[in-house]
XYZ file of N, CA and C in Angstrom:
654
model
N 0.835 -1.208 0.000
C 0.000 0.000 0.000
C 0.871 1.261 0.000
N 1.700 1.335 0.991
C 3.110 2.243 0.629
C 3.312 2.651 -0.591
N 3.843 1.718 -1.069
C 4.139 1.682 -2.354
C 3.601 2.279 -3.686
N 2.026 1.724 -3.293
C 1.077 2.678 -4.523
C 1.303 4.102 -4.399
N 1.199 4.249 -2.652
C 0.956 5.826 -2.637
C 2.107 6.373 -2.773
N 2.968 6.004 -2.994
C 4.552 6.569 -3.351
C 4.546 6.790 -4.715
N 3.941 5.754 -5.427
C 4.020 6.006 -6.603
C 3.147 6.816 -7.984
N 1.884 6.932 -6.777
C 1.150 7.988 -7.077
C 1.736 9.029 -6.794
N 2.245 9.771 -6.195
C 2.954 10.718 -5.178
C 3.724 10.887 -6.647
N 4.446 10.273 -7.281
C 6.087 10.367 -7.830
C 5.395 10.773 -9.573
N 4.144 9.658 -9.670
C 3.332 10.092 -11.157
C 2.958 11.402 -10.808
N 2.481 12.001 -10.058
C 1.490 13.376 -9.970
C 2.669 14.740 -10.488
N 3.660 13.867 -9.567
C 4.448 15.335 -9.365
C 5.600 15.228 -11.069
N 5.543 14.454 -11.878
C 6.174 13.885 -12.824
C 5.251 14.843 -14.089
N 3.485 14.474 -13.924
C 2.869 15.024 -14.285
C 2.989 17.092 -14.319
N 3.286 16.782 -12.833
C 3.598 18.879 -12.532
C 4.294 18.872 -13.066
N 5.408 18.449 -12.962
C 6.440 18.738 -13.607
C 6.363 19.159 -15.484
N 5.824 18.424 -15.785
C 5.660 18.132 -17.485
C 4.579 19.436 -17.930
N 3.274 19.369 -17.259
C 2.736 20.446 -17.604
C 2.059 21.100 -16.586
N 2.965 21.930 -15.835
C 2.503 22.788 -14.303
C 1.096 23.239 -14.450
N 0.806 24.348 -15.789
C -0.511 24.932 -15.787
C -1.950 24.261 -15.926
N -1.657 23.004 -16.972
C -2.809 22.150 -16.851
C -3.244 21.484 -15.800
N -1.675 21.222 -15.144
C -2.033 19.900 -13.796
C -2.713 20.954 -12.743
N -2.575 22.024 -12.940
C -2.609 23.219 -11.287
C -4.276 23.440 -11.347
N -4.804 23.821 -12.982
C -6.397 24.130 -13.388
C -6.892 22.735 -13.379
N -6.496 21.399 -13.284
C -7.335 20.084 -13.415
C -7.619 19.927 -11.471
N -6.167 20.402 -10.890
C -6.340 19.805 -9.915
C -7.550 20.254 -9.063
N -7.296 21.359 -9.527
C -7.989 22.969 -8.595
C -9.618 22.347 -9.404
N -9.888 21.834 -10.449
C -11.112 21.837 -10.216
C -11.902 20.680 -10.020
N -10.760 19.389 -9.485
C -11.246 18.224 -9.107
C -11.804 18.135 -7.322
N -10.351 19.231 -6.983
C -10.727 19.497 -5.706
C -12.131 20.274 -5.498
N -12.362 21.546 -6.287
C -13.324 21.998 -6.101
C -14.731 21.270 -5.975
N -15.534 20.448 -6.754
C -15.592 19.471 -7.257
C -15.865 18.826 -6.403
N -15.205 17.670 -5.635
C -15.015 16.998 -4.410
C -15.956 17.502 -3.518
N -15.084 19.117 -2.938
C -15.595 20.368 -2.275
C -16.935 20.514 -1.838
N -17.426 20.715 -3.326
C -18.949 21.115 -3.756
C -20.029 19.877 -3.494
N -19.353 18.867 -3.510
C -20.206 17.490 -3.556
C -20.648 17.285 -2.021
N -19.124 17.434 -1.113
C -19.278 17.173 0.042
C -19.950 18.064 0.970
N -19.918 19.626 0.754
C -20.733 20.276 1.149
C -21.803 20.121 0.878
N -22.609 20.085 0.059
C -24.342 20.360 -0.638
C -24.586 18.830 0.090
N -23.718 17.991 -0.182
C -24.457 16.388 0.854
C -24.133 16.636 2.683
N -23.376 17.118 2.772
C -23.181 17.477 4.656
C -24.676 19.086 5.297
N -25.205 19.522 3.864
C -26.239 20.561 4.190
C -27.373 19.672 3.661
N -27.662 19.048 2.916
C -28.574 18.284 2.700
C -28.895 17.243 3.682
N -27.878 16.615 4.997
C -27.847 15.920 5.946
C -28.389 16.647 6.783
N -27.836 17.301 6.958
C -28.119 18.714 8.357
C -29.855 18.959 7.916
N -29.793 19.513 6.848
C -31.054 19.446 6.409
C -32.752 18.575 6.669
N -32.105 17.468 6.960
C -33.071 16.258 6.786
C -33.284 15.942 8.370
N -32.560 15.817 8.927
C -31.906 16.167 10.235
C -32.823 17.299 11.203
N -32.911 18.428 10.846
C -33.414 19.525 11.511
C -35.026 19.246 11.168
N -35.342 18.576 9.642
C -36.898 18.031 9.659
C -37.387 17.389 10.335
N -36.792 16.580 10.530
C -36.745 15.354 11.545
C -37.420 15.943 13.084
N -37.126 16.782 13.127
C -37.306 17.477 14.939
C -37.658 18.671 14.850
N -38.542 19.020 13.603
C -39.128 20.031 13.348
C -39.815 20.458 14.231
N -40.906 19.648 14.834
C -41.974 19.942 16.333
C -41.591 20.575 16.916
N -40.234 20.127 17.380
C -39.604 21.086 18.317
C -39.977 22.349 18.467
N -39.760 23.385 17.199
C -39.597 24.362 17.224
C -40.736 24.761 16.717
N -41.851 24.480 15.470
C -42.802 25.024 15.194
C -43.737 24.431 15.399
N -44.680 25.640 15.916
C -46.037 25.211 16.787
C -47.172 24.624 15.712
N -47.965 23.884 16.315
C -49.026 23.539 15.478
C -50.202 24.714 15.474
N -51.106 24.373 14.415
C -52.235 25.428 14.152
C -53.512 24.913 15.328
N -53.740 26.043 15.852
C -54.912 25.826 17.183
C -56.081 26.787 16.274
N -57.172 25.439 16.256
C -58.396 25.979 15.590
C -59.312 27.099 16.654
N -60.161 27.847 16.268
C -61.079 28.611 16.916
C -62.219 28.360 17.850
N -62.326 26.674 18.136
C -62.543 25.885 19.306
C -61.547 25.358 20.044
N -60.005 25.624 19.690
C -59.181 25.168 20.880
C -58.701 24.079 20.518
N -58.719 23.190 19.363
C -58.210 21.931 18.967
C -56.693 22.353 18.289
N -55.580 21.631 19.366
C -54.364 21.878 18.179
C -54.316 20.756 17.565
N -53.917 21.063 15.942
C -53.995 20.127 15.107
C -52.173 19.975 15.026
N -51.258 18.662 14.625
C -50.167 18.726 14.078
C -50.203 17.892 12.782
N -49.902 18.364 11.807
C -49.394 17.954 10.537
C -47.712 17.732 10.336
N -47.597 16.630 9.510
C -46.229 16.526 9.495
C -45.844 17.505 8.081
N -44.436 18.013 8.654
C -43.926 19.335 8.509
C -43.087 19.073 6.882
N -43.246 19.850 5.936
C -41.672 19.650 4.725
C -41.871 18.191 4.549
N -42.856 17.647 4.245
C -43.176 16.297 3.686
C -43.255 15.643 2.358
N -44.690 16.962 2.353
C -45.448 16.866 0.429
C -44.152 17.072 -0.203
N -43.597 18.230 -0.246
C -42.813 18.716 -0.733
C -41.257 17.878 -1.786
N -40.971 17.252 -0.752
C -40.230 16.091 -0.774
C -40.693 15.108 -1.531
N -42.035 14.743 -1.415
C -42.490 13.553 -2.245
C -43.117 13.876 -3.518
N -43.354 15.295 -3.648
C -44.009 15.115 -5.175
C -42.314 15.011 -5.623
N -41.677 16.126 -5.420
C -40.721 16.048 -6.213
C -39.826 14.279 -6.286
N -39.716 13.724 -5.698
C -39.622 12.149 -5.467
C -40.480 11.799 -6.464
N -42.002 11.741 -6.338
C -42.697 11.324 -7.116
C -42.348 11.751 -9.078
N -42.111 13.104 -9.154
C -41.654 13.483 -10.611
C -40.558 12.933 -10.852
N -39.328 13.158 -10.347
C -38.031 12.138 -10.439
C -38.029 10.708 -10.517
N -38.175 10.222 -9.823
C -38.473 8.913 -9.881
C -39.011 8.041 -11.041
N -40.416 8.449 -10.655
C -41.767 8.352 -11.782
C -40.993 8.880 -13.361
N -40.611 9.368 -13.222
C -40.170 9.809 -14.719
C -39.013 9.531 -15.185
N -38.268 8.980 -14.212
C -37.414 7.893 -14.330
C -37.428 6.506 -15.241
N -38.218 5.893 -14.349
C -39.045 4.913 -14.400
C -39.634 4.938 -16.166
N -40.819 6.223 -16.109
C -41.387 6.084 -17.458
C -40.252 6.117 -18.484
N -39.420 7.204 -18.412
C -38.208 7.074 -19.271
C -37.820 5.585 -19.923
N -36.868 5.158 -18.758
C -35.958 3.684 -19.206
C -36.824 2.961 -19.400
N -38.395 2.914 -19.088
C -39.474 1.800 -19.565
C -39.968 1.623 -20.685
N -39.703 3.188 -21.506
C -40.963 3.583 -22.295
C -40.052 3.698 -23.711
N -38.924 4.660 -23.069
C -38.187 4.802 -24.333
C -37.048 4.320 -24.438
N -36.202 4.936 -23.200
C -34.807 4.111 -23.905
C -34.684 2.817 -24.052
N -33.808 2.520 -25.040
C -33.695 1.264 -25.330
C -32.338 0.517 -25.330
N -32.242 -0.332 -23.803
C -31.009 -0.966 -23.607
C -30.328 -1.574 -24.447
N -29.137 -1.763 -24.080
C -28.015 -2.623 -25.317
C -28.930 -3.998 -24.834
N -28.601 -5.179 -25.605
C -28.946 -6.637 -25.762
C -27.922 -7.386 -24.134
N -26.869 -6.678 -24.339
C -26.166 -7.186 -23.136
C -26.315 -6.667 -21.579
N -27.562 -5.481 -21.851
C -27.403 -5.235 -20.327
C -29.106 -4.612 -19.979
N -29.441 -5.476 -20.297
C -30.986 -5.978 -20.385
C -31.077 -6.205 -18.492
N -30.551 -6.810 -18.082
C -31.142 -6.961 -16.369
C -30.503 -6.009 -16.258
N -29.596 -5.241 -16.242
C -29.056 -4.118 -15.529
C -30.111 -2.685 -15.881
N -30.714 -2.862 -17.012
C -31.596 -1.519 -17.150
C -32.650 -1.859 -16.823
N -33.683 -3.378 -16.920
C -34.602 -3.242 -15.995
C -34.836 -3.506 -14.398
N -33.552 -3.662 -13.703
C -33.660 -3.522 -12.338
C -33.833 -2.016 -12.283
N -32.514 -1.175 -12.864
C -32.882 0.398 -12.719
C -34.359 0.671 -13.279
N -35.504 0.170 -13.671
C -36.450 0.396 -13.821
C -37.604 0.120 -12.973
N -36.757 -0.787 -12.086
C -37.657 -1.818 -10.709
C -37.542 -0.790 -9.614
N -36.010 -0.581 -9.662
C -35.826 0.384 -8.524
C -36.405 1.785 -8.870
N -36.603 2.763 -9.816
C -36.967 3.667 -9.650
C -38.586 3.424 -9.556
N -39.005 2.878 -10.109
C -40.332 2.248 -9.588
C -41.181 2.351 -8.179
N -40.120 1.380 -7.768
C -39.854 1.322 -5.702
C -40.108 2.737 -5.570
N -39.200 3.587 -5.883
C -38.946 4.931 -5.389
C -39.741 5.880 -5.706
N -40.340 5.622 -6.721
C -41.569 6.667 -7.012
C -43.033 5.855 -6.217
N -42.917 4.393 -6.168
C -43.660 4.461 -4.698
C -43.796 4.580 -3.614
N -42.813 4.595 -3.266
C -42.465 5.167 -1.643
C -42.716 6.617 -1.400
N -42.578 7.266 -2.817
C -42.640 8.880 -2.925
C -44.107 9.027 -2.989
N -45.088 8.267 -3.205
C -46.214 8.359 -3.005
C -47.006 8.092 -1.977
N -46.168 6.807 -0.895
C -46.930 7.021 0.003
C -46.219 8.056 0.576
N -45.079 8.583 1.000
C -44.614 9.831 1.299
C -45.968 10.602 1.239
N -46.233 11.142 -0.055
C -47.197 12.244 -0.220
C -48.692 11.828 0.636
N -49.315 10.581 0.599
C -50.149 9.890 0.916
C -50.151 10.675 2.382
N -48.985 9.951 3.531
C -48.780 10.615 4.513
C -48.506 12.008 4.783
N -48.501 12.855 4.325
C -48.363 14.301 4.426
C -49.514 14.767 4.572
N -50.812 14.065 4.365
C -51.681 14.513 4.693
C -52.900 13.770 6.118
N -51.600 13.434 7.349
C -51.985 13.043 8.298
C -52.265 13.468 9.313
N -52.849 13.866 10.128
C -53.843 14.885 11.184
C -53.437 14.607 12.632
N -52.637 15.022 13.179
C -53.507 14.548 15.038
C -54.212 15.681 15.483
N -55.233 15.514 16.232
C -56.164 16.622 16.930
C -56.139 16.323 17.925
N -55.721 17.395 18.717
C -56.131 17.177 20.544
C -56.701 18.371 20.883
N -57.477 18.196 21.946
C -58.394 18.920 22.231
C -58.382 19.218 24.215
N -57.376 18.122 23.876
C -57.105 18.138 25.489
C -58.416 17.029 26.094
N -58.987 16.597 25.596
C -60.522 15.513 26.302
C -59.870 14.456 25.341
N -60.039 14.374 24.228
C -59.381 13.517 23.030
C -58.686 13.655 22.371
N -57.964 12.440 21.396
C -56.790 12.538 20.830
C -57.066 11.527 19.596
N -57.129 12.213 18.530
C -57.526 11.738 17.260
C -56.340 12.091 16.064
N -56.490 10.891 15.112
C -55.978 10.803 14.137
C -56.188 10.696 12.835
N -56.451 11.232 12.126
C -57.000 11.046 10.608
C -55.955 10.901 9.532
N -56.222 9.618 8.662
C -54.889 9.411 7.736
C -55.659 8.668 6.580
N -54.828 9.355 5.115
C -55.040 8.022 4.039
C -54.713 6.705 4.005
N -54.080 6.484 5.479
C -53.362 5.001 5.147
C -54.117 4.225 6.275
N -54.559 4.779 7.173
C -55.069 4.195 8.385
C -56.123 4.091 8.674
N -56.892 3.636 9.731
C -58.121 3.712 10.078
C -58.268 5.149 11.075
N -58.890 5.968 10.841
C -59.356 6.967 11.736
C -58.827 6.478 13.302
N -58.437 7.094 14.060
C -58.345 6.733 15.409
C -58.294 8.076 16.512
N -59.479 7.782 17.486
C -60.003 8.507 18.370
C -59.730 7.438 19.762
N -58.999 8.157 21.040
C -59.212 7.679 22.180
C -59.284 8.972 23.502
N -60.246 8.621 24.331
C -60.330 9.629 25.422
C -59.348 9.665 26.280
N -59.155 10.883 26.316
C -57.583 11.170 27.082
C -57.242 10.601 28.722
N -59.023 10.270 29.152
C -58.983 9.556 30.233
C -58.190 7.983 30.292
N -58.404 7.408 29.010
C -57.394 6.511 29.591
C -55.983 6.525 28.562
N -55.377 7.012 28.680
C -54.383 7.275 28.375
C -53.423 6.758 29.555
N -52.943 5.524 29.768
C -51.662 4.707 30.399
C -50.798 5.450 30.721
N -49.898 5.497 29.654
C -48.643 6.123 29.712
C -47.702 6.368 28.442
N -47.212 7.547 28.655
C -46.683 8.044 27.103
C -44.634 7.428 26.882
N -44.236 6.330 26.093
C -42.954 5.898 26.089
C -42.515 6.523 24.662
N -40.818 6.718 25.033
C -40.149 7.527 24.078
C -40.013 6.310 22.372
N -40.173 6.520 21.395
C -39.769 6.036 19.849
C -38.846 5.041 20.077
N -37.323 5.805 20.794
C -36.390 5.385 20.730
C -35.672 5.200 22.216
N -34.081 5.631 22.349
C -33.940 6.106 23.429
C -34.736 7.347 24.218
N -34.542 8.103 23.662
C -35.145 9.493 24.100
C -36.271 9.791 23.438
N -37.632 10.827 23.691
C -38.488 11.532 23.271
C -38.248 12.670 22.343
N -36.900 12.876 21.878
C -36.610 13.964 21.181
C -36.916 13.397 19.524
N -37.031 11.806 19.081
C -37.767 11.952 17.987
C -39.273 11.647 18.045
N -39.920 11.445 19.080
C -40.764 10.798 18.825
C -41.721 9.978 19.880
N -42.756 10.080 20.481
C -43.215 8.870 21.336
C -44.827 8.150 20.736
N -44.792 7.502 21.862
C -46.004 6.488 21.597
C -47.069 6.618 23.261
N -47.826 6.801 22.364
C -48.784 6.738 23.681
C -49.827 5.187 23.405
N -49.942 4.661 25.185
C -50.638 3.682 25.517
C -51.575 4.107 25.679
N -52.748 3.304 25.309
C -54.188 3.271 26.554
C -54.482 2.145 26.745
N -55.387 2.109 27.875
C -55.854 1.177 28.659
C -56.610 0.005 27.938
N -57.102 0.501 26.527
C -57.977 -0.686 25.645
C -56.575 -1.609 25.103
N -55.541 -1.018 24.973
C -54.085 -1.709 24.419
C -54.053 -1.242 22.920
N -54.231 -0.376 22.706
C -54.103 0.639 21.428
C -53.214 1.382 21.671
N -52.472 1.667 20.310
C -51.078 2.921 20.850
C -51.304 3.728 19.725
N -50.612 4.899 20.113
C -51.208 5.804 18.675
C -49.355 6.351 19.122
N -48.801 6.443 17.553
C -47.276 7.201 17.322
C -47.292 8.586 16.863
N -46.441 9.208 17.609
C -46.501 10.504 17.219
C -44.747 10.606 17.530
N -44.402 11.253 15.672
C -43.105 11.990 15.696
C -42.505 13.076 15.722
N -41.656 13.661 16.286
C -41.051 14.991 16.498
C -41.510 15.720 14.753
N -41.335 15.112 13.662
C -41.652 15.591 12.614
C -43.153 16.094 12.407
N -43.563 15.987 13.453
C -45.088 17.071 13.434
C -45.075 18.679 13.717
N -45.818 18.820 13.798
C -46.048 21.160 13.797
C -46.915 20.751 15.385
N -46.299 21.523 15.908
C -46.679 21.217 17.369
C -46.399 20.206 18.437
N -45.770 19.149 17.630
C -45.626 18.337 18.643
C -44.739 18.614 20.269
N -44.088 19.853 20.554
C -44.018 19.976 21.283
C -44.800 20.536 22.629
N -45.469 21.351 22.009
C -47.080 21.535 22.523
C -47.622 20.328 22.948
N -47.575 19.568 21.995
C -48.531 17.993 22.517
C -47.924 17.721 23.732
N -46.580 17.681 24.276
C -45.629 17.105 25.083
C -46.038 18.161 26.470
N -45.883 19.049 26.230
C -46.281 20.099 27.304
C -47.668 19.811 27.992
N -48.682 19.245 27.243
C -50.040 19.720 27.495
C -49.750 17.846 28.439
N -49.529 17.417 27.736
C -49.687 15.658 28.303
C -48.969 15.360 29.414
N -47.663 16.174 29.491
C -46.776 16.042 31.469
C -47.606 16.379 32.006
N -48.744 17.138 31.825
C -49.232 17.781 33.276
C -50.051 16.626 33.290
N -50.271 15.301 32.887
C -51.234 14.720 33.900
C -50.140 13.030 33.777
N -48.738 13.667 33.214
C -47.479 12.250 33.144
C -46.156 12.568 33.776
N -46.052 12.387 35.056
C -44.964 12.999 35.960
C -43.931 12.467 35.424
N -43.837 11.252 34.525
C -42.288 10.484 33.950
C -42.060 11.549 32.391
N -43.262 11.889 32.477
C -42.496 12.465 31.046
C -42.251 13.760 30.861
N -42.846 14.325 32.414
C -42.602 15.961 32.612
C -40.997 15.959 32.942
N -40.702 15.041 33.822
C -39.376 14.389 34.197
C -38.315 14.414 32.941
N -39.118 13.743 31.925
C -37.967 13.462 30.482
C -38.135 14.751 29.682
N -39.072 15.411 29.820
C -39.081 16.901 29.344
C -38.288 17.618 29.777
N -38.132 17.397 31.031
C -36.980 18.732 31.868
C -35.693 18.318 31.743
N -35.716 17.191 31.675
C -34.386 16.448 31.264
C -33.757 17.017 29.886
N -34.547 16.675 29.135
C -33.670 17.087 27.504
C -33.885 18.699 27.223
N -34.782 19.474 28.295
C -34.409 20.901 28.403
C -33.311 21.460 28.587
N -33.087 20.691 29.705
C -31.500 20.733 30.565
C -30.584 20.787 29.327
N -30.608 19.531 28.662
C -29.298 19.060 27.423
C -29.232 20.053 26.778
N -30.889 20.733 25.888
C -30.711 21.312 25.169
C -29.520 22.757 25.492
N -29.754 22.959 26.865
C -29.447 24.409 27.366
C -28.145 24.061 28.123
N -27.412 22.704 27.375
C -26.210 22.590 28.289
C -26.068 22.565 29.796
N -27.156 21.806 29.923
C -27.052 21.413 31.200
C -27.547 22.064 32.308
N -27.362 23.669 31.929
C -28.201 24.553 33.348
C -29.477 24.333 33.584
C-alpha cells in the first residue's frame, strides 16, 4: 500500500512537472468538485436532520374551538418532487430508452428500482396529509393510510419515548391496548408534550431532562 501511494505521489508530481498549468487548473477543479459534492451532501444531511425534529420548534395550528392540530412538517414537498423524479425515471428507461442486448437486467432492475422509489414517494405524499387533533378531552388521528383513530384522554396509560429518548418521537398507551405514534416531525408536537406532562410525571421528568441538554445542562 506504501508503495502505490509513493508512486502515485512520484506520477502526480512527474505530471507537474511536465505540464505545471494544466495539472494546477485540473487539480484545482477536481478538488473543487469533491468540495462542492461534500458540502451540498453534509447541508442536505443537516437538512433532513433539523426536519426530523421540526416539532420542536414550530407550533401547530390551534383551531377557533381550541383543537391543536399537528401535521407533518416539509413532507409533500419532498415527495411530489420524489414522485416526478423517480416516476419519470421509471417512465423514461421503460418507455423509451432502449437498452443494449447485453445489459438488459441491468436496465430493468434500474427500472424496478426507480419504480420502488416513485412508490415510496407516493406514500410519502399519501402521509403528508396526516392529522392529530387534541383537544385536550381527546386525541384523534385522521390518515389516508389508516383507520381513523379517536381515544379519550382519560385513559391514556402512559406516554414511552420512539427510541432512546423523546426527542424523535413517542407512543402513547391506553388502557384498551391501542397505541397511537406521534413523531417529532409534526407542527406542534411539542405543545402535545407540554399539554400531556401535566397529567405524566415520567415524562414531565424526560421533558426537563432534555431541556436541561438542550441548554447545556443549566
Amino acid at each position: 500500500m506504501f508503495q502505490t501511494i509513493t508512486e502515485a505521489l512520484r506520477g502526480n508530481a512527474e505530471l507537474f512537472r511536465a505540464y505545471p498549468v494544466a495539472y494546477t487548473i485540473g487539480l484545482t477543479l477536481v478538488v473543487t468538485v469533491i468540495y462542492l459534492k461534500w458540502h451540498f451532501i453534509g447541508k442536505a444531511q443537516q437538512k433532513a436532520l433539523r426536519d426530523n425534529f421540526a416539532g420542536w420548534t414550530q407550533d401547530g395550528e390551534v383551531s377557533s374551538g381550541g383543537v391543536l392540530i399537528l401535521r407533518p412538517l416539509k413532507l409533500r414537498k419532498a415527495s411530489v418532487f420524489g414522485i416526478l423524479f423517480f416516476g419519470g425515471g421509471a417512465w423514461f428507461m421503460g418507455m423509451v430508452a432502449e437498452p443494449k442486448p447485453d445489459e438488459l437486467a441491468k436496465h430493468w432492475m434500474t427500472v424496478v428500482l426507480f419504480t420502488g422509489f416513485a412508490g415510496l414517494s407516493l406514500w410519502m405524499f399519501a402521509m403528508s396529509f396526516d392529522r392529530i387533533l387534541f383537544d385536550g378531552v381527546k386525541i384523534a388521528r385522521t390518515s389516508w393510510l389508516a383507520r381513523p383513530f379517536v381515544a379519550e384522554m382519560a385513559t391514556l396509560d402512559r406516554v414511552t419515548p420512539l427510541s432512546k429518548t423523546i426527542a424523535g418521537g413517542v407512543r402513547l398507551h391506553f388502557t384498551d391496548g391501542r397505541q397511537l405514534r406521534i413523531r417529532a416531525r409534526n407542527s406542534g408536537y411539542r405543545q402535545l408534550l407540554e399539554a400531556l406532562s401535566e397529567r405524566d410525571l415520567k415524562l414531565r421528568i424526560m421533558l426537563s431532562a432534555l431541556a436541561r441538554q438542550s441548554n447545556g445542562g443549566r
